[in-house]
CSV table of C-alpha atoms in Angstrom, one decimal:
chain,number,residue,atom,x,y,z
A,519,MET,CA,0.0,0.0,0.0
A,520,ARG,CA,1.6,3.2,-1.2
A,521,ASN,CA,-0.6,5.6,0.9
A,522,PRO,CA,-1.6,4.0,4.3
A,523,ARG,CA,-3.1,7.4,5.4
A,524,LEU,CA,-5.6,7.3,2.5
A,525,LEU,CA,-6.6,3.7,3.5
A,526,ILE,CA,-7.2,4.8,7.1
A,527,PHE,CA,-9.2,7.8,5.9
A,528,VAL,CA,-11.4,5.6,3.7
A,529,ILE,CA,-12.0,3.2,6.6
A,530,VAL,CA,-12.9,6.0,9.0
A,531,MET,CA,-15.3,7.6,6.5
A,532,THR,CA,-16.9,4.2,5.7
A,533,VAL,CA,-17.5,3.5,9.4
A,534,ALA,CA,-18.9,7.0,9.9
A,535,SER,CA,-21.3,6.7,7.0
A,536,LEU,CA,-22.6,3.3,8.2
A,537,ALA,CA,-23.1,4.8,11.7
A,538,ALA,CA,-25.0,7.7,10.3
A,539,ALA,CA,-27.1,5.4,8.1
A,540,GLY,CA,-28.1,3.4,11.3
A,541,GLN,CA,-29.3,6.5,13.1
A,542,ARG,CA,-32.7,8.1,12.8
A,543,THR,CA,-34.5,11.1,14.2
A,544,ILE,CA,-36.5,10.1,17.3
A,545,PRO,CA,-39.8,12.1,17.7
A,546,MET,CA,-40.0,13.8,21.1
A,547,ASN,CA,-42.9,15.0,23.2
A,548,ASN,CA,-42.0,17.4,26.1
A,549,GLY,CA,-38.5,15.9,26.2
A,550,ILE,CA,-39.8,12.3,26.2
A,551,PRO,CA,-39.1,9.9,23.3
A,552,VAL,CA,-42.3,8.9,21.5
A,553,ALA,CA,-42.5,5.1,21.4
A,554,PRO,CA,-43.6,3.2,18.2
A,555,THR,CA,-47.3,2.3,18.2
A,556,GLY,CA,-46.6,-1.4,17.9
A,557,LEU,CA,-49.8,-3.4,17.9
A,558,ALA,CA,-52.0,-0.5,18.8
A,559,GLY,CA,-55.1,-0.4,16.6
A,560,LYS,CA,-54.2,-3.6,14.8
A,561,PRO,CA,-56.7,-6.5,14.7
A,562,LEU,CA,-55.9,-9.7,16.6
A,563,PRO,CA,-55.3,-12.8,14.4
A,564,ALA,CA,-58.2,-15.2,14.1
A,565,LYS,CA,-55.9,-18.3,14.2
A,566,PRO,CA,-52.9,-19.2,16.4
A,567,VAL,CA,-49.6,-17.6,15.3
A,568,ASP,CA,-46.2,-19.3,15.8
A,569,TYR,CA,-43.2,-17.1,16.6
A,570,ALA,CA,-39.6,-18.2,16.5
A,571,THR,CA,-37.6,-16.7,19.4
A,572,GLY,CA,-34.0,-15.9,20.0
A,573,GLU,CA,-34.0,-18.5,22.8
A,574,GLY,CA,-34.1,-21.4,20.4
A,575,GLN,CA,-37.8,-22.3,20.9
A,576,ASN,CA,-41.1,-21.4,19.2
A,577,ILE,CA,-44.0,-19.8,20.9
A,578,ARG,CA,-47.6,-20.3,19.8
A,579,VAL,CA,-49.9,-17.4,20.6
A,580,SER,CA,-53.7,-17.8,20.5
A,581,VAL,CA,-56.4,-15.3,21.4
A,582,LEU,CA,-58.1,-16.4,24.6
A,583,ALA,CA,-60.6,-13.5,25.0
A,584,GLY,CA,-61.3,-10.3,23.2
A,585,ASN,CA,-63.4,-7.2,23.8
A,586,LEU,CA,-61.1,-6.1,26.7
A,587,GLU,CA,-60.0,-2.5,27.0
A,588,ASN,CA,-56.3,-2.2,27.9
A,589,PRO,CA,-56.1,-5.3,30.2
A,590,TRP,CA,-53.4,-4.5,32.8
A,591,SER,CA,-53.0,-7.6,35.0
A,592,ILE,CA,-54.2,-11.2,35.5
A,593,ALA,CA,-54.7,-13.2,38.7
A,594,PHE,CA,-55.4,-17.0,38.3
A,595,LEU,CA,-58.2,-18.3,40.6
A,596,PRO,CA,-58.0,-21.9,42.1
A,597,ASP,CA,-60.7,-23.1,39.6
A,598,GLY,CA,-58.7,-22.0,36.6
A,599,SER,CA,-60.7,-18.8,36.0
A,600,MET,CA,-58.9,-15.5,35.6
A,601,LEU,CA,-59.5,-12.1,37.1
A,602,VAL,CA,-58.4,-9.4,34.7
A,603,THR,CA,-58.0,-5.7,35.5
A,604,GLU,CA,-58.7,-3.1,32.8
A,605,ARG,CA,-57.0,0.3,32.8
A,606,ALA,CA,-60.4,2.0,32.4
A,607,GLY,CA,-61.2,0.9,36.0
A,608,ARG,CA,-63.0,-2.4,35.6
A,609,LEU,CA,-62.5,-5.9,36.8
A,610,ARG,CA,-63.3,-8.8,34.4
A,611,VAL,CA,-63.6,-12.6,34.7
A,612,ILE,CA,-62.4,-15.1,32.0
A,613,ARG,CA,-64.0,-18.4,32.8
A,614,ASN,CA,-63.9,-21.6,30.7
A,615,GLY,CA,-62.1,-19.7,27.9
A,616,ALA,CA,-64.6,-16.9,27.5
A,617,LEU,CA,-65.0,-13.4,28.8
A,618,VAL,CA,-67.8,-13.1,31.3
A,619,THR,CA,-70.3,-10.2,31.0
A,620,PRO,CA,-71.1,-7.9,32.6
A,621,PRO,CA,-67.9,-6.8,34.5
A,622,VAL,CA,-67.5,-7.6,38.2
A,623,THR,CA,-69.5,-5.2,40.3
A,624,GLY,CA,-68.7,-3.5,43.6
A,625,GLY,CA,-65.2,-2.3,42.8
A,626,PRO,CA,-63.9,1.1,43.9
A,627,ALA,CA,-64.3,4.1,41.6
A,628,ALA,CA,-61.0,4.9,39.8
A,629,TYR,CA,-59.6,7.8,37.9
A,630,VAL,CA,-58.3,7.3,34.4
A,631,ALA,CA,-56.9,9.9,31.9
A,632,GLY,CA,-54.8,10.1,28.8
A,633,GLU,CA,-53.4,7.4,26.5
A,634,SER,CA,-51.3,4.7,28.1
A,635,GLY,CA,-47.6,5.3,27.6
A,636,LEU,CA,-47.9,9.0,26.9
A,637,PRO,CA,-47.1,11.9,29.2
A,638,GLY,CA,-50.0,12.7,31.6
A,639,ALA,CA,-51.6,9.2,31.4
A,640,VAL,CA,-53.2,8.0,34.6
A,641,HIS,CA,-54.3,4.4,35.0
A,642,GLY,CA,-57.5,3.4,36.7
A,643,TYR,CA,-57.2,-0.2,37.8
A,644,MET,CA,-53.7,-1.8,37.7
A,645,ASP,CA,-52.3,-4.8,39.5
A,646,ILE,CA,-54.3,-7.6,41.2
A,647,ALA,CA,-53.1,-10.3,43.5
A,648,LEU,CA,-54.8,-13.1,45.5
A,649,HIS,CA,-54.2,-13.5,49.2
A,650,PRO,CA,-52.0,-16.5,49.9
A,651,LYS,CA,-55.0,-18.1,51.7
A,652,TYR,CA,-57.5,-17.0,49.0
A,653,ALA,CA,-59.2,-20.4,49.1
A,654,GLU,CA,-60.2,-19.8,52.7
A,655,ASN,CA,-60.8,-16.0,52.8
A,656,HIS,CA,-61.5,-15.0,49.2
A,657,TYR,CA,-59.5,-11.8,49.6
A,658,ILE,CA,-58.2,-10.0,46.5
A,659,TYR,CA,-55.8,-7.0,46.5
A,660,LEU,CA,-55.9,-4.3,43.9
A,661,THR,CA,-54.0,-1.1,43.1
A,662,TYR,CA,-55.8,1.8,41.5
A,663,ASN,CA,-55.8,5.6,41.3
A,664,LYS,CA,-58.4,6.9,43.6
A,665,PRO,CA,-60.1,10.3,42.7
A,666,LEU,CA,-59.8,12.7,45.7
A,667,THR,CA,-60.7,16.0,44.1
A,668,ALA,CA,-61.2,17.3,40.5
A,669,THR,CA,-57.4,17.6,40.2
A,670,LYS,CA,-55.9,15.2,42.6
A,671,GLN,CA,-55.7,11.4,42.7
A,672,ALA,CA,-53.9,9.0,45.0
A,673,LEU,CA,-52.3,5.6,44.2
A,674,THR,CA,-54.2,3.3,46.5
A,675,LEU,CA,-53.9,-0.3,47.7
A,676,ALA,CA,-57.4,-1.9,48.3
A,677,ARG,CA,-58.6,-5.2,49.6
A,678,ALA,CA,-62.0,-6.9,48.9
A,679,ARG,CA,-63.7,-10.3,48.9
A,680,PHE,CA,-64.7,-11.9,45.6
A,681,ASP,CA,-67.8,-14.1,45.6
A,682,GLY,CA,-67.5,-15.1,42.0
A,683,LYS,CA,-69.6,-12.2,40.6
A,684,ALA,CA,-69.0,-9.2,42.8
A,685,LEU,CA,-66.6,-7.5,45.2
A,686,THR,CA,-67.7,-7.0,48.7
A,687,GLU,CA,-66.1,-5.5,51.9
A,688,VAL,CA,-64.0,-3.2,49.8
A,689,LYS,CA,-61.5,-1.4,51.9
A,690,ASP,CA,-58.6,1.0,51.1
A,691,LEU,CA,-55.7,-0.3,53.0
A,692,PHE,CA,-53.2,2.4,52.0
A,693,MET,CA,-53.1,5.6,50.0
A,694,THR,CA,-49.8,7.2,48.8
A,695,ASP,CA,-49.4,11.0,48.5
A,696,GLN,CA,-49.7,11.1,44.7
A,697,SER,CA,-51.1,9.2,41.6
A,698,GLY,CA,-48.9,6.7,39.8
A,699,THR,CA,-48.4,3.2,38.5
A,700,SER,CA,-48.0,0.1,40.7
A,701,ARG,CA,-47.4,-3.6,40.9
A,702,ILE,CA,-48.0,-5.8,44.0
A,703,ALA,CA,-46.9,-9.2,45.1
A,704,PHE,CA,-47.0,-11.3,48.2
A,705,GLY,CA,-43.8,-12.4,49.9
A,706,LYS,CA,-43.2,-15.8,51.4
A,707,ASP,CA,-43.8,-14.4,54.8
A,708,GLY,CA,-47.4,-13.2,53.8
A,709,THR,CA,-46.5,-9.5,53.6
A,710,ILE,CA,-47.5,-7.6,50.5
A,711,PHE,CA,-45.0,-5.5,48.5
A,712,MET,CA,-46.2,-2.5,46.4
A,713,THR,CA,-44.2,-0.5,43.9
A,714,THR,CA,-44.8,3.2,43.2
A,715,THR,CA,-44.0,5.7,40.5
A,716,GLY,CA,-40.5,7.3,40.7
A,717,THR,CA,-41.4,10.9,39.8
A,718,ASP,CA,-42.9,13.7,42.0
A,719,PRO,CA,-43.2,17.1,40.4
A,720,GLN,CA,-42.8,18.7,43.9
A,721,ASN,CA,-39.8,16.7,44.9
A,722,PRO,CA,-37.1,15.9,42.2
A,723,ASN,CA,-35.2,13.8,44.7
A,724,ALA,CA,-38.2,11.8,45.7
A,725,PRO,CA,-36.9,8.3,44.9
A,726,GLN,CA,-34.0,8.9,47.4
A,727,ASP,CA,-36.2,10.6,50.0
A,728,ILE,CA,-37.2,8.2,52.7
A,729,ASN,CA,-40.0,10.6,53.7
A,730,SER,CA,-41.7,10.2,50.3
A,731,ASP,CA,-43.6,7.3,48.9
A,732,ALA,CA,-42.4,8.0,45.3
A,733,GLY,CA,-39.9,5.7,43.7
A,734,LYS,CA,-40.2,3.1,46.3
A,735,VAL,CA,-41.2,-0.5,47.1
A,736,LEU,CA,-43.6,-0.4,50.1
A,737,ARG,CA,-44.3,-3.3,52.4
A,738,PHE,CA,-47.4,-4.1,54.5
A,739,LYS,CA,-49.0,-6.8,56.5
A,740,ASP,CA,-52.1,-8.3,54.7
A,741,ASP,CA,-54.4,-5.9,56.7
A,742,GLY,CA,-52.5,-2.8,55.5
A,743,THR,CA,-50.6,-2.2,58.8
A,744,ILE,CA,-46.8,-1.8,58.8
A,745,PRO,CA,-44.5,-4.7,59.7
A,746,SER,CA,-42.3,-3.9,62.6
A,747,ASP,CA,-39.2,-5.1,60.7
A,748,ASN,CA,-39.5,-2.6,57.8
A,749,PRO,CA,-36.1,-0.8,57.6
A,750,PHE,CA,-37.3,2.7,58.5
A,751,VAL,CA,-39.8,1.9,61.3
A,752,GLY,CA,-39.2,4.3,64.2
A,753,ARG,CA,-36.8,6.6,62.3
A,754,THR,CA,-37.6,10.3,62.4
A,755,GLY,CA,-38.3,11.9,59.0
A,756,ALA,CA,-39.0,8.5,57.3
A,757,LYS,CA,-42.2,6.8,56.2
A,758,PRO,CA,-42.5,3.4,57.9
A,759,GLU,CA,-44.1,1.7,54.9
A,760,VAL,CA,-40.9,2.3,52.8
A,761,TYR,CA,-39.0,-1.0,52.1
A,762,THR,CA,-36.5,-0.1,49.3
A,763,ILE,CA,-35.7,3.3,47.7
A,764,GLY,CA,-34.3,4.7,44.5
A,765,HIS,CA,-36.6,3.2,41.9
A,766,ARG,CA,-38.0,4.5,38.7
A,767,SER,CA,-41.5,3.4,37.6
A,768,SER,CA,-41.4,-0.3,38.5
A,769,LEU,CA,-43.8,-2.2,36.2
A,770,GLY,CA,-42.8,-5.8,37.1
A,771,LEU,CA,-42.8,-7.5,40.5
A,772,VAL,CA,-42.8,-11.2,41.2
A,773,LEU,CA,-41.8,-13.6,43.9
A,774,ASN,CA,-39.2,-16.3,43.2
A,775,PRO,CA,-40.9,-19.3,44.8
A,776,VAL,CA,-37.7,-21.2,45.3
A,777,THR,CA,-35.4,-18.5,46.9
A,778,GLY,CA,-38.1,-16.3,48.3
A,779,GLN,CA,-36.5,-13.2,46.7
A,780,MET,CA,-38.7,-10.5,45.2
A,781,TRP,CA,-37.7,-9.7,41.6
A,782,LEU,CA,-38.5,-6.3,40.1
A,783,ASN,CA,-38.0,-4.5,36.8
A,784,GLU,CA,-38.1,-0.8,36.1
A,785,ASN,CA,-39.6,1.0,33.1
A,786,GLY,CA,-36.8,3.0,31.4
A,787,PRO,CA,-33.4,4.2,32.6
């Protein structure tokens, strides 16, 4: 090669052009990237669809039930039926492979606004979990945004009994100090864990503030009272329900049944 500098220049320019070709302009809304619409507005397939995955196995997907509006979470009942929360603030039942109508009655009134995934969106009903002794007491637990005033809502943990058709004995066990999204799961010791949204317009440092419920995992006894072994119980300037701090919006929470560890994933960086 007579001119190695020219070769290096050509390589650099080629790499730069390939990098530029792989980039695209991301639409933004108030500083937040706008996600692709994905499956929104597209009809579900009438027949099962097979997908090849990167894990070396195929997955067959079939439609179990339609006519649901933004289903958010599922809890499986002992008889094989499913309780399904809808973002709009409804609880549905899928039984024997079919959606039961009408929706479950007796649930708490919820506030819902905006389009899911976009700034300003507020979910009505969110996560649902069965009490570990559901077969005996028929308790279900639900997170939802409770309307307090025309402009204020509170992320709330509620408990109720389910008789197969309706909710009874509905009771709010805990209300946070703002609206948000949430997941719940029972630990091996029978306590219930609840995630909260990590942003608070009034407190930018809220996820690290132990006197705020934002950006936390909270922990309660099954009646909504505070376990005495929560890490901040008795500490001045701290909320006793706080269990872990420093979270963003945690949209996944599940118990590892073997180790007893609680596994959590956060939405976004």
